[in-house]
Amino acid sequence: MHLMKLKGYRVMAGWTSKEAGAICGMKASTYIAKENGHREFTVSEAKTICSALNEKLGVHLSIDDIF
């Protein structure tokens, strides 16, 4: 699965892969592998990034909207 929506929202938030990874508690390389679909996000990681995006962008996205 290629997560273009996630990358789009990350870019809209003005975050680098390193910053998004830090939000999820992982290295940038791990985050990039997950964002590119080479590894899967855990439910906990998905909830964390969703919550952070909602706060940063002032929206109400669900996990399904992003992933």
Coordinates of N, CA and C in Angstrom, one line a residue:
M1 N 0.8 -1.2 0.0 CA 0.0 0.0 0.0 C 0.9 1.2 0.0
H2 N 0.6 2.2 -0.9 CA 1.4 3.4 -0.9 C 0.5 4.5 -0.3
L3 N 1.0 5.2 0.7 CA 0.2 6.1 1.5 C 0.4 7.5 1.0
M4 N -0.1 7.8 -0.2 CA 0.1 9.1 -0.7 C -0.8 10.2 0.1
K5 N -1.9 9.7 0.6 CA -2.7 10.7 1.4 C -2.0 11.1 2.6
L6 N -1.3 10.1 3.3 CA -0.6 10.4 4.5 C 0.5 11.4 4.2
K7 N 1.3 11.2 3.1 CA 2.4 12.1 2.7 C 1.8 13.5 2.4
G8 N 0.7 13.5 1.7 CA 0.1 14.8 1.4 C -0.3 15.6 2.6
Y9 N -0.9 14.9 3.6 CA -1.2 15.6 4.8 C 0.0 16.0 5.6
R10 N 1.0 15.2 5.6 CA 2.3 15.5 6.3 C 2.9 16.8 5.7
V11 N 2.9 16.8 4.4 CA 3.5 18.0 3.7 C 2.6 19.3 4.0
M12 N 1.3 19.1 4.0 CA 0.4 20.2 4.3 C 0.7 20.7 5.7
A13 N 1.0 19.8 6.6 CA 1.3 20.2 8.0 C 2.7 20.9 8.1
G14 N 3.5 20.8 7.1 CA 4.8 21.4 7.1 C 5.9 20.6 7.8
W15 N 5.6 19.3 7.9 CA 6.5 18.4 8.6 C 7.5 17.7 7.7
T16 N 8.7 17.5 8.1 CA 9.6 16.6 7.4 C 9.3 15.2 7.8
S17 N 9.9 14.2 7.1 CA 9.8 12.8 7.5 C 10.4 12.6 8.9
K18 N 11.5 13.3 9.2 CA 12.1 13.3 10.5 C 11.2 13.7 11.6
E19 N 10.5 14.9 11.4 CA 9.5 15.4 12.3 C 8.3 14.5 12.6
A20 N 7.8 13.9 11.5 CA 6.7 13.0 11.6 C 7.1 11.8 12.3
G21 N 8.3 11.3 12.0 CA 8.8 10.1 12.7 C 8.9 10.4 14.2
A22 N 9.4 11.5 14.6 CA 9.6 11.9 16.0 C 8.2 11.9 16.7
I23 N 7.2 12.4 16.0 CA 5.9 12.4 16.6 C 5.4 11.0 16.9
C24 N 5.8 10.1 16.0 CA 5.4 8.7 16.2 C 6.4 7.9 17.1
G25 N 7.5 8.5 17.4 CA 8.5 7.8 18.3 C 9.4 6.9 17.5
M26 N 9.7 7.2 16.3 CA 10.5 6.4 15.4 C 11.5 7.2 14.7
K27 N 12.6 6.6 14.1 CA 13.6 7.2 13.3 C 12.9 7.6 12.0
A28 N 13.5 8.6 11.3 CA 13.0 9.1 10.0 C 13.0 7.9 9.0
S29 N 14.1 7.1 9.0 CA 14.2 6.0 8.1 C 13.0 5.0 8.2
T30 N 12.6 4.8 9.5 CA 11.5 3.9 9.7 C 10.2 4.5 9.3
Y31 N 10.1 5.8 9.6 CA 8.8 6.5 9.2 C 8.7 6.5 7.6
I32 N 9.8 6.7 6.9 CA 9.8 6.8 5.5 C 9.4 5.4 4.9
A33 N 10.0 4.3 5.5 CA 9.7 3.0 5.0 C 8.2 2.7 5.2
K34 N 7.6 3.2 6.3 CA 6.2 3.0 6.5 C 5.3 3.9 5.6
E35 N 5.7 5.1 5.5 CA 5.0 6.0 4.6 C 5.0 5.5 3.1
N36 N 6.1 4.9 2.7 CA 6.2 4.4 1.4 C 5.6 3.0 1.2
G37 N 5.0 2.4 2.3 CA 4.3 1.2 2.2 C 5.2 -0.1 2.3
H38 N 6.5 0.1 2.7 CA 7.4 -1.0 2.8 C 7.2 -1.7 4.2
R39 N 6.7 -1.0 5.1 CA 6.3 -1.6 6.5 C 5.0 -1.0 6.8
E40 N 4.3 -1.6 7.8 CA 3.0 -1.1 8.2 C 3.0 -0.3 9.4
F41 N 2.2 0.7 9.5 CA 2.0 1.4 10.8 C 1.2 0.6 11.7
T42 N 1.5 0.6 13.0 CA 0.7 0.0 14.0 C -0.6 0.9 14.2
V43 N -1.6 0.3 14.8 CA -2.8 1.1 15.1 C -2.4 2.3 16.0
S44 N -1.6 2.0 17.0 CA -1.2 3.1 17.9 C -0.5 4.2 17.1
E45 N 0.4 3.9 16.2 CA 1.1 4.9 15.4 C 0.2 5.7 14.6
A46 N -0.8 5.0 13.9 CA -1.8 5.6 13.1 C -2.6 6.6 13.9
K47 N -3.0 6.2 15.1 CA -3.8 7.1 15.9 C -3.0 8.3 16.3
T48 N -1.7 8.1 16.6 CA -0.8 9.2 17.0 C -0.7 10.2 15.9
I49 N -0.4 9.7 14.7 CA -0.2 10.7 13.6 C -1.5 11.3 13.2
C50 N -2.6 10.6 13.3 CA -3.9 11.2 13.0 C -4.2 12.3 14.0
S51 N -4.0 12.1 15.2 CA -4.3 13.1 16.3 C -3.4 14.3 16.1
A52 N -2.1 14.1 15.8 CA -1.2 15.2 15.6 C -1.6 16.0 14.3
L53 N -2.0 15.4 13.3 CA -2.4 16.1 12.1 C -3.6 16.9 12.3
N54 N -4.6 16.3 13.0 CA -5.8 17.0 13.3 C -5.5 18.3 14.1
E55 N -4.6 18.2 15.1 CA -4.3 19.3 15.9 C -3.5 20.4 15.1
K56 N -2.6 20.0 14.3 CA -1.7 20.9 13.5 C -2.6 21.6 12.4
L57 N -3.4 20.8 11.7 CA -4.2 21.3 10.6 C -5.5 21.9 11.0
G58 N -6.0 21.7 12.2 CA -7.3 22.2 12.7 C -8.4 21.5 12.0
V59 N -8.3 20.2 11.7 CA -9.3 19.4 11.0 C -9.7 18.3 11.9
H60 N -10.6 17.5 11.4 CA -11.1 16.3 12.1 C -11.0 15.1 11.2
L61 N -9.8 14.7 10.9 CA -9.6 13.5 10.0 C -9.7 12.2 10.8
S62 N -10.2 11.2 10.2 CA -10.2 9.9 10.8 C -9.0 9.1 10.3
I63 N -8.7 8.0 10.9 CA -7.7 7.1 10.4 C -8.0 6.6 9.0
D64 N -9.2 6.4 8.7 CA -9.6 5.9 7.4 C -9.4 7.0 6.4
D65 N -9.5 8.3 6.7 CA -9.3 9.4 5.8 C -7.8 9.5 5.4
I66 N -6.9 9.1 6.3 CA -5.5 9.2 6.1 C -4.9 7.9 5.5
F67 N -5.3 6.8 6.1 CA -4.7 5.5 5.7 C -5.6 4.7 4.8

